[in-house]
PDB file of C-alpha atoms in Angstrom:
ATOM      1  CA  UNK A  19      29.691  38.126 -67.151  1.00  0.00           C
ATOM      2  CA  UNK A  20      26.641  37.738 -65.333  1.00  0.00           C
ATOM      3  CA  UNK A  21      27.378  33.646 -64.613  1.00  0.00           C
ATOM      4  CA  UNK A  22      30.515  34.883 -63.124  1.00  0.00           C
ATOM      5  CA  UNK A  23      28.739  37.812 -60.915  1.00  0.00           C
ATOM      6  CA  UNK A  24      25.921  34.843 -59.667  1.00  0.00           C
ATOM      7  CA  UNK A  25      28.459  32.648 -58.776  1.00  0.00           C
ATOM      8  CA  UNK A  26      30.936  35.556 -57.061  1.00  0.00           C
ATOM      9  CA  UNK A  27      27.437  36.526 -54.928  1.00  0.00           C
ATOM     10  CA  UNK A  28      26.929  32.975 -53.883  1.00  0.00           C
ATOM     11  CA  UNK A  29      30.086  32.067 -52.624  1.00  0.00           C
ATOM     12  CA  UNK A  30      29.891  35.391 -51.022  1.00  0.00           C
ATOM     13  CA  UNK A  31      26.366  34.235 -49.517  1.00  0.00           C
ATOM     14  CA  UNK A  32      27.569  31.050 -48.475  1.00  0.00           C
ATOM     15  CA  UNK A  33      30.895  32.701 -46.128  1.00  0.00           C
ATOM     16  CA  UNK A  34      28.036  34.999 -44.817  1.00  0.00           C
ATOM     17  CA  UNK A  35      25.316  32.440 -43.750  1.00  0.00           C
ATOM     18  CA  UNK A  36      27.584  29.318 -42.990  1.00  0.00           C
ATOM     19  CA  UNK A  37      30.037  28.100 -40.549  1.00  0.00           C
ATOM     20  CA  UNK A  38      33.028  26.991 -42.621  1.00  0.00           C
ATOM     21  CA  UNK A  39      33.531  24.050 -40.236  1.00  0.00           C
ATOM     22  CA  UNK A  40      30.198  22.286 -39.789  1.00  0.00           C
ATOM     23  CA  UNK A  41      28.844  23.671 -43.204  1.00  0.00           C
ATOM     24  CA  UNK A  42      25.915  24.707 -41.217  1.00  0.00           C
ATOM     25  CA  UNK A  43      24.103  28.068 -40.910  1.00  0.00           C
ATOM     26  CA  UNK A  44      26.183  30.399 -38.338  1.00  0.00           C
ATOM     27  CA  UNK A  45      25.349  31.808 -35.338  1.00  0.00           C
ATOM     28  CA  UNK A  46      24.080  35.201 -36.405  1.00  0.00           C
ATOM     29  CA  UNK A  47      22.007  33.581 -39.423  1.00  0.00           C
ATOM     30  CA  UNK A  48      20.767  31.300 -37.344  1.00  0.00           C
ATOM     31  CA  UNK A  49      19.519  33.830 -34.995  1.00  0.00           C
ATOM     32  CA  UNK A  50      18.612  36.380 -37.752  1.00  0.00           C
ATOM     33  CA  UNK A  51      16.261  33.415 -38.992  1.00  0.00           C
ATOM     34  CA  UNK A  52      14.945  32.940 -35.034  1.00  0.00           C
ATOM     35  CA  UNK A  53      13.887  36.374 -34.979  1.00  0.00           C
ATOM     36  CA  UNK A  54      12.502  36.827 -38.474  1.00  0.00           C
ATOM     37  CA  UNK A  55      10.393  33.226 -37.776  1.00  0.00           C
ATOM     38  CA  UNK A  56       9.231  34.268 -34.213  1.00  0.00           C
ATOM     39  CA  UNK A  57       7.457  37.274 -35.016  1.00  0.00           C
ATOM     40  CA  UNK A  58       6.011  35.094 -38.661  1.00  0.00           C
ATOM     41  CA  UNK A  59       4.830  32.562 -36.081  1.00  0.00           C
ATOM     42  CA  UNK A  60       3.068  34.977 -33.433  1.00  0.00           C
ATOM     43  CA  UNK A  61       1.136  36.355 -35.985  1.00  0.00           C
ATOM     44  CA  UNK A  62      -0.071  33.633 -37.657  1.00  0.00           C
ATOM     45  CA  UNK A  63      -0.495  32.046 -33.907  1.00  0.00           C
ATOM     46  CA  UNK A  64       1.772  28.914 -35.163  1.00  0.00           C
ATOM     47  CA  UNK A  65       3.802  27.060 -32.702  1.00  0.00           C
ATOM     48  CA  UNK A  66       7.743  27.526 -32.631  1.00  0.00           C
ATOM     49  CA  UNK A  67      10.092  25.398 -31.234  1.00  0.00           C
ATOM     50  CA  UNK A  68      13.942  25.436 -30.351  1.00  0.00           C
ATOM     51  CA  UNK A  69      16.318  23.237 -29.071  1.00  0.00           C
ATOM     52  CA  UNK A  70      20.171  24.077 -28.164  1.00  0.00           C
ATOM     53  CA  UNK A  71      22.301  20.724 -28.384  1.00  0.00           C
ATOM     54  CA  UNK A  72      26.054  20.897 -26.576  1.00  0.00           C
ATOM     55  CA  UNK A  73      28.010  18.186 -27.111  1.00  0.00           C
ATOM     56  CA  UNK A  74      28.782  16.300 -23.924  1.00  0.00           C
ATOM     57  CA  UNK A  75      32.984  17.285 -22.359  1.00  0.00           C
ATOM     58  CA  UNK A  76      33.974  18.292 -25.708  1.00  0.00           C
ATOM     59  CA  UNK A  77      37.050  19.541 -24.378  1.00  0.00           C
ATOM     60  CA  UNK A  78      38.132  15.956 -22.889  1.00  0.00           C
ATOM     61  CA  UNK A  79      37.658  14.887 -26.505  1.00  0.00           C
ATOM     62  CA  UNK A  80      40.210  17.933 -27.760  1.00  0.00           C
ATOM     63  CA  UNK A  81      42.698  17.246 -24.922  1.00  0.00           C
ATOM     64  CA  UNK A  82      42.785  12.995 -25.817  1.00  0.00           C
ATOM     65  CA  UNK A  83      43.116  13.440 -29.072  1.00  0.00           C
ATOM     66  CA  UNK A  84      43.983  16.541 -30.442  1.00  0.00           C
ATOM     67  CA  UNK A  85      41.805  19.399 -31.824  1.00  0.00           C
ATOM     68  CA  UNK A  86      42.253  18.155 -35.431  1.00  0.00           C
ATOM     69  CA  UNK A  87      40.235  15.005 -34.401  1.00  0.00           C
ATOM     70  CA  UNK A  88      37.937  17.418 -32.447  1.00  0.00           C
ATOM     71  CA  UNK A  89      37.125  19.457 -35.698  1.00  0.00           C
ATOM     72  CA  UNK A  90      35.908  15.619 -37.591  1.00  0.00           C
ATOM     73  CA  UNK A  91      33.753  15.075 -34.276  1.00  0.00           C
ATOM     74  CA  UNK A  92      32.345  18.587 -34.982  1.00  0.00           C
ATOM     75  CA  UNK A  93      32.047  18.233 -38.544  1.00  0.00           C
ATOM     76  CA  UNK A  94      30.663  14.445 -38.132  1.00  0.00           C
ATOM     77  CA  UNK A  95      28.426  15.358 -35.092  1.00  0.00           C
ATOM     78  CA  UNK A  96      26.391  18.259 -37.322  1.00  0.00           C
ATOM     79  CA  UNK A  97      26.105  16.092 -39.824  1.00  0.00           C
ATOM     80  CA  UNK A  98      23.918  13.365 -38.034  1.00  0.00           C
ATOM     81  CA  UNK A  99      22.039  16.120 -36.306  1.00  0.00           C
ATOM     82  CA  UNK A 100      21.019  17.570 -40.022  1.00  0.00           C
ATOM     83  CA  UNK A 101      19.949  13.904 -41.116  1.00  0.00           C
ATOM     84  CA  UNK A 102      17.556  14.012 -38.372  1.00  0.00           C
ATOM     85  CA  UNK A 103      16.005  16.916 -39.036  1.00  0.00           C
ATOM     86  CA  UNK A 104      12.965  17.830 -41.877  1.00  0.00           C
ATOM     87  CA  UNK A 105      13.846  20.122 -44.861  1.00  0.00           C
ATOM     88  CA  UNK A 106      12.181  22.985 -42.724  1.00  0.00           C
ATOM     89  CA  UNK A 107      13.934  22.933 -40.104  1.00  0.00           C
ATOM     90  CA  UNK A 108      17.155  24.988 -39.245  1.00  0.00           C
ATOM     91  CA  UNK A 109      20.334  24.108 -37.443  1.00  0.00           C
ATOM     92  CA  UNK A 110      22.937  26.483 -36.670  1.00  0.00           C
ATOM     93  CA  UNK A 111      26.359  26.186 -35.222  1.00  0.00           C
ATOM     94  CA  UNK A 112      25.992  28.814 -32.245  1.00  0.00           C
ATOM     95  CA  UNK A 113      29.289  28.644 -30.898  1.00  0.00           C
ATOM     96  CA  UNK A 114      32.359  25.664 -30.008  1.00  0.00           C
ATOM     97  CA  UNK A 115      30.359  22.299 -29.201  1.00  0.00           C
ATOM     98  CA  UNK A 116      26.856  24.367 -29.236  1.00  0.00           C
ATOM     99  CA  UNK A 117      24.400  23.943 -31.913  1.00  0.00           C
ATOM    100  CA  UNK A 118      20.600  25.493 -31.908  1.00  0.00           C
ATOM    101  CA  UNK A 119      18.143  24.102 -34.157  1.00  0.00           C
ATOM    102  CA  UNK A 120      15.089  25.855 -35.124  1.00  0.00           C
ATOM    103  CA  UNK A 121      11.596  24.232 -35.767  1.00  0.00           C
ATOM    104  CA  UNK A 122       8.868  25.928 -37.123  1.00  0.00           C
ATOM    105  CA  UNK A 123       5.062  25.199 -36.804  1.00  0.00           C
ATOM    106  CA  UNK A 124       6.316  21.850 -34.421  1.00  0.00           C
ATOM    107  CA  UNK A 125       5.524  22.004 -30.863  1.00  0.00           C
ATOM    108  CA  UNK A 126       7.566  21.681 -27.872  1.00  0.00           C
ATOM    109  CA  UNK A 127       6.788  17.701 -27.270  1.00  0.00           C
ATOM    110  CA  UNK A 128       7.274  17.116 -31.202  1.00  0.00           C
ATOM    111  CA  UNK A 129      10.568  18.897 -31.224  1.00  0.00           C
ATOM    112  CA  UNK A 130      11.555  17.261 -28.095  1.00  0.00           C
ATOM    113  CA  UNK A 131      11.133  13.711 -29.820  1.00  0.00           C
ATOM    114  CA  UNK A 132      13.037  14.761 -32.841  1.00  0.00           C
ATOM    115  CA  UNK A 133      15.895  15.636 -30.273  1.00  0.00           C
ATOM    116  CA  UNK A 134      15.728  12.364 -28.541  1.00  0.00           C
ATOM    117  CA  UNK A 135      15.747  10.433 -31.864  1.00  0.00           C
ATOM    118  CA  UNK A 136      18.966  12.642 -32.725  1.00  0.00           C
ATOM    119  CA  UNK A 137      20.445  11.523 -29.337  1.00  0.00           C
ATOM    120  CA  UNK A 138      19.645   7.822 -30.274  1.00  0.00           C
ATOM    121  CA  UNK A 139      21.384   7.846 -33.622  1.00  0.00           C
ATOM    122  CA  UNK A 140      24.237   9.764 -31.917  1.00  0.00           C
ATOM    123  CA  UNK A 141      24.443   7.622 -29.106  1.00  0.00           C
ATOM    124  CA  UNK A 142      24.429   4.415 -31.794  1.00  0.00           C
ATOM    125  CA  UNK A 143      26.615   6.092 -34.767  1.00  0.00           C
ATOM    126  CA  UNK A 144      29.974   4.108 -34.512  1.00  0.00           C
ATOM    127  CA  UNK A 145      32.431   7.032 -33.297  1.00  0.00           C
ATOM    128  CA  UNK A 146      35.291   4.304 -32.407  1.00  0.00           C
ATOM    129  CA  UNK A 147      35.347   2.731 -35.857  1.00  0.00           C
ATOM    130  CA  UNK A 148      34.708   5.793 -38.347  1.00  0.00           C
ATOM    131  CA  UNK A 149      36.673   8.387 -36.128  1.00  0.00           C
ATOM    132  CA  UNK A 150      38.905   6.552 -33.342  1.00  0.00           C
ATOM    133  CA  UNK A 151      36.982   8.370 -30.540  1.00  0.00           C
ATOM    134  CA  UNK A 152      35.288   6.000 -27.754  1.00  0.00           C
ATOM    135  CA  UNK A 153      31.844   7.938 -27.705  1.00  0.00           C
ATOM    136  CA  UNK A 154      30.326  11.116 -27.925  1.00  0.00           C
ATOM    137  CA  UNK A 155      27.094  12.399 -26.326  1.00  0.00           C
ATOM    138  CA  UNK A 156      25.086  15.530 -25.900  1.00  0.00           C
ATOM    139  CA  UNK A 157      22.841  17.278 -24.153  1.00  0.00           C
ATOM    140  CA  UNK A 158      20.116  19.362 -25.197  1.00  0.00           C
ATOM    141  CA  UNK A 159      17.273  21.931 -23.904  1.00  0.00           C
ATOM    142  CA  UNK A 160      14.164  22.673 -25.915  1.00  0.00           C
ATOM    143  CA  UNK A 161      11.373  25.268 -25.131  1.00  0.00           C
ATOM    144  CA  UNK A 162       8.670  26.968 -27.091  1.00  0.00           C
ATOM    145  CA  UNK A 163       7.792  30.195 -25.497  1.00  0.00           C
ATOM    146  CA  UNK A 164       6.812  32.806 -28.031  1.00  0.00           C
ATOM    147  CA  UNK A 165       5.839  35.499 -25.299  1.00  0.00           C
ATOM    148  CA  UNK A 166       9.869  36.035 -25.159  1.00  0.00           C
ATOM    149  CA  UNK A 167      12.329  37.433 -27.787  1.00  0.00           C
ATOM    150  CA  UNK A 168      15.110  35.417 -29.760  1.00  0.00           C
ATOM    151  CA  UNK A 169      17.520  36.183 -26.964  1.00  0.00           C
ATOM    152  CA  UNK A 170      15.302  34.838 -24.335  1.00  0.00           C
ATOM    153  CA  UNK A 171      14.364  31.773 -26.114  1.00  0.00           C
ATOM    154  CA  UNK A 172      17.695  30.317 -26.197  1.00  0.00           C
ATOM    155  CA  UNK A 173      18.364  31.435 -22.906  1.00  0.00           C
ATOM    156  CA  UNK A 174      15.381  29.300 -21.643  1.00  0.00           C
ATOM    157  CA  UNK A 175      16.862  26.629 -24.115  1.00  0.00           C
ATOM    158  CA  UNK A 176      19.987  27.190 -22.581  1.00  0.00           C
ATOM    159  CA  UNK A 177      18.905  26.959 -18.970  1.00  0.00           C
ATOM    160  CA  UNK A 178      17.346  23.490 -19.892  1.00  0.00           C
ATOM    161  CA  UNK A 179      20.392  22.401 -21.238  1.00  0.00           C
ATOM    162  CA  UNK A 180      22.429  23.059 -18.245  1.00  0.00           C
ATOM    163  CA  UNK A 181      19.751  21.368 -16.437  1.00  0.00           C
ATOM    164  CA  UNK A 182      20.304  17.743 -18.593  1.00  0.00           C
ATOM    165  CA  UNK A 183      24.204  18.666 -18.074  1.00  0.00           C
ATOM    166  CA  UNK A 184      23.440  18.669 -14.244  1.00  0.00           C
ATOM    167  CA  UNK A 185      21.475  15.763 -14.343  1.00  0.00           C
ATOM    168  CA  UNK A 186      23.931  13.287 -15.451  1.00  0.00           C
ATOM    169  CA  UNK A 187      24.090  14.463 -19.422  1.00  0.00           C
ATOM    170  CA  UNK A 188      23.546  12.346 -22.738  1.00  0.00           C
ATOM    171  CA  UNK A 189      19.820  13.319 -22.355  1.00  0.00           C
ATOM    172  CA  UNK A 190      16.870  16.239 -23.314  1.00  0.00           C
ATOM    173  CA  UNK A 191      15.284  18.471 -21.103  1.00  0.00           C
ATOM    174  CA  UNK A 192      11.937  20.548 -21.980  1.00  0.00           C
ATOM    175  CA  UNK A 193       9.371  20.111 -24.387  1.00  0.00           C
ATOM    176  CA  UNK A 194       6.901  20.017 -21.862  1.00  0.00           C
TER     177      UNK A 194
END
């Protein structure tokens, strides 16, 4: 009886906290987990890094071939981003192509490298042979200002990240 109730409350924990997709956390985990580690890190004064990661004209990819194919890119995509990352780090899907990743006690330059390694491996991962899709890319915009709230963190992420989109793409902005 109780095995059964365990496993009935983890499934349930696992449709809660993960994207069914991607298999990583969700959006509102993910930011559940920003806020809850912001106000950790600004009282023990540790640094706090985020990065938000949008794949490069995702919909071009859906349009060519077909949303079916788009779903492996997703699936494949999240999956090279979560090899890159350390145990303690987080990485949500926050919405379509968009992905924020989470990394506590890392600075703004650290995190940045870890993003730019990420965009190397995706940038050198095989897409035509493994998936039948010519390339993929991203963009991404890291910042580490703990004087703002969740909300404004990824917005500053976000602004960064339209920033690399505007300046050509398939690159990382911040982390200065």
């Amino acid at each position: 009886m109780i095995s059964k109730i365990l496993n009935v409350f983890s499934d349930f924990k696992i449709k809660v906290e993960f994207d069914s997709l991607t298999k990583v956390y969700n959006k509102q985990f993910i930011i559940s987990k920003l806020n809850e580690l912001l106000k950790m890190h600004r009282r023990q004064k540790l640094p706090l890094s985020i990065a938000m990661i949008d794949i490069d004209d995702f919909k071009k990819i859906n349009d060519t071939y077909g949303h079916i194919k788009g779903d492996e890119v997703l699936k494949q995509f999240s999956k090279l981003i979560k090899e890159g990352l350390r145990e303690s780090d987080y990485l949500g899907r926050y919405g379509g192509e968009e992905f924020l990743v989470i990394f506590p006690a890392t600075s703004c330059f650290d995190a940045k490298k870890v993003i730019e390694r990420i965009l190397d491996k995706v940038n050198m991962y095989n897409w035509k042979e493994e998936l039948g899709i010519e390339k993929v890319t991203f963009s991404a915009g890291v910042c580490c200002d703990l004087s703002k709230t969740a909300l404004g963190l990824i917005n500053m992420a976000d602004e960064k990240l339209y920033r690399a989109k505007k300046n050509g793409k398939n690159q990382v902005v911040g982390g200065e």
